[in-house]
C-alpha positions as semicolon CSV with decimal commas, in nm:
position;residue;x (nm);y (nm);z (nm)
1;X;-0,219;6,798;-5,526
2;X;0,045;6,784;-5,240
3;X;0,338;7,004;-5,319
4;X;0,653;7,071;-5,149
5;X;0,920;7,347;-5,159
6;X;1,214;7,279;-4,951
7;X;1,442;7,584;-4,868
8;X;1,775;7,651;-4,616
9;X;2,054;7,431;-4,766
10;X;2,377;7,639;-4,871
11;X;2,755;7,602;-4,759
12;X;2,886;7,471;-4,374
13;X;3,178;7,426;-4,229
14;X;3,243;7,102;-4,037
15;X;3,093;7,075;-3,728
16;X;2,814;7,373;-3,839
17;X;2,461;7,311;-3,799
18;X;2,206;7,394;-4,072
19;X;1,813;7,413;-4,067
20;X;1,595;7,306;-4,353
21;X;1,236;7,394;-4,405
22;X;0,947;7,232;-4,580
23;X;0,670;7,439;-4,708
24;X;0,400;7,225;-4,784
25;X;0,076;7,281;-4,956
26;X;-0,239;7,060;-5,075
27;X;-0,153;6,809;-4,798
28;X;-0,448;6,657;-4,738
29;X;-0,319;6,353;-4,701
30;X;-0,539;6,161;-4,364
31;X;-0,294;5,842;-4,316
32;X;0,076;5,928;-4,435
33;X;0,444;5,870;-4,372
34;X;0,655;6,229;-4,431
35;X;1,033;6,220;-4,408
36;X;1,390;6,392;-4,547
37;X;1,576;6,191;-4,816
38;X;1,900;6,305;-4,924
39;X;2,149;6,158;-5,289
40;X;2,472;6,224;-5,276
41;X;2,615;6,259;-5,647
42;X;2,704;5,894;-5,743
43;X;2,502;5,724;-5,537
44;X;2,149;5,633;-5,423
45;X;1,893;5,821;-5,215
46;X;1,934;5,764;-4,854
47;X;1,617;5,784;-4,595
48;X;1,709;6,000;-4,332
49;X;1,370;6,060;-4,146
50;X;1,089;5,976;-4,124
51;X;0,774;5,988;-3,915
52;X;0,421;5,781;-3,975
53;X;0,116;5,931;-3,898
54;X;-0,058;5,585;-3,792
55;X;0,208;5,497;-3,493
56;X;0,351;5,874;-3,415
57;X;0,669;5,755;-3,464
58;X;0,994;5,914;-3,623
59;X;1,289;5,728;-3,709
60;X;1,616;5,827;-3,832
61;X;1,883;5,663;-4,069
62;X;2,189;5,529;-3,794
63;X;2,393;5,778;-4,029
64;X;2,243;6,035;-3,874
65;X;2,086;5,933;-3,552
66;X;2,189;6,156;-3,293
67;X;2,264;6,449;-3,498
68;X;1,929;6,538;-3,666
69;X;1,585;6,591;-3,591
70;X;1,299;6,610;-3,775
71;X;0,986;6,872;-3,653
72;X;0,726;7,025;-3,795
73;X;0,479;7,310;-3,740
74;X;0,112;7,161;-3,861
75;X;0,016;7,592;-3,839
76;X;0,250;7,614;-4,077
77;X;0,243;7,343;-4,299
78;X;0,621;7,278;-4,268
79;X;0,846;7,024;-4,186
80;X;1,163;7,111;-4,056
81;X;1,543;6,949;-4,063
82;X;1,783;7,027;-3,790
83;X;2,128;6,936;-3,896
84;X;2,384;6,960;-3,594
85;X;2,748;6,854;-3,601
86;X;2,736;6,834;-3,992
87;X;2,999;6,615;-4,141
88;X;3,151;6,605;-4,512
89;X;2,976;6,270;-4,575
90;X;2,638;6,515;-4,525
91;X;2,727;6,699;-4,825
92;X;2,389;6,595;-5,074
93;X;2,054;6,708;-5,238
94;X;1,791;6,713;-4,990
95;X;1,442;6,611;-5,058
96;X;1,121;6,617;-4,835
97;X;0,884;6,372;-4,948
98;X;0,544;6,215;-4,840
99;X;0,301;5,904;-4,921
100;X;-0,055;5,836;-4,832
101;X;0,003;5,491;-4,602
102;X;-0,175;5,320;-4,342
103;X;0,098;5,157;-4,155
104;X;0,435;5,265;-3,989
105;X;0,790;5,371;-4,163
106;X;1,021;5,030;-4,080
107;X;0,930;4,895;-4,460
108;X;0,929;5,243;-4,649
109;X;1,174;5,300;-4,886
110;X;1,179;5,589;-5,141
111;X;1,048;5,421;-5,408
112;X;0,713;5,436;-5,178
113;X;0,706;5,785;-5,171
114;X;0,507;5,951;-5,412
115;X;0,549;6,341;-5,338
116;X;0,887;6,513;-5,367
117;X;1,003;6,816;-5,356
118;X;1,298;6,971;-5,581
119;X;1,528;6,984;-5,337
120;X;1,776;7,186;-5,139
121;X;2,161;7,166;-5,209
122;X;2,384;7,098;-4,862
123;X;2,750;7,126;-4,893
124;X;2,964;7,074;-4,592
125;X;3,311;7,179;-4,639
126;X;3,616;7,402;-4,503
């Protein structure tokens, strides 16, 4: 059973950078798509990242393309988050979540994704 624990959210200013961390365990996924999803409160989760296994590729949401990027450590068994130039708007639950898939992530939406984490709170405020 794949399991995820997500850690490193808390309270930024503006302009403050952040690091989240996915600890992941059971993956034994062969073919998958892993990525960060974030829900603001009132509205719907947003992809933010995402990289498939079948074409190497990552791909971020335009919202914030440019500003994070997505790494992991396959010693570790994490998947990392780095947040740069964080903005109000970023302010959201953060999820890391995975699927077993045999194609790339242009179609993948998060009702595809069958592993989730709880979640790590972000808050970006002054």
């Amino acid at each position: 059973q794949v399991q995820f624990v997500e850690s490193g959210g808390g309270l930024v200013q503006p302009g403050g950078s952040l690091t989240l961390s996915c600890a992941a365990s059971g993956f034994t996924l062969d073919r998958y798509a892993i990525g960060w999803f974030r829900q603001a409160p009132g509205k719907g989760r947003e992809r933010i990242s995402c990289f498939s296994s079948n074409d190497g590729t990552t791909e971020y949401a335009d919202s914030v393309k440019g500003r994070f990027t997505m790494s992991s450590d396959n010693l570790k068994n994490a998947l990392y988050l780095q947040m740069d130039s964080l903005k109000p708007e970023d302010t959201a639950l953060y999820h890391c979540a995975a699927v077993s898939v045999v194609f790339g992530c242009e179609s993948l939406g998060s009702g595809h994704f069958g592993y989730w984490g709880q979640g790590t709170q972000v808050t970006v405020s002054s």
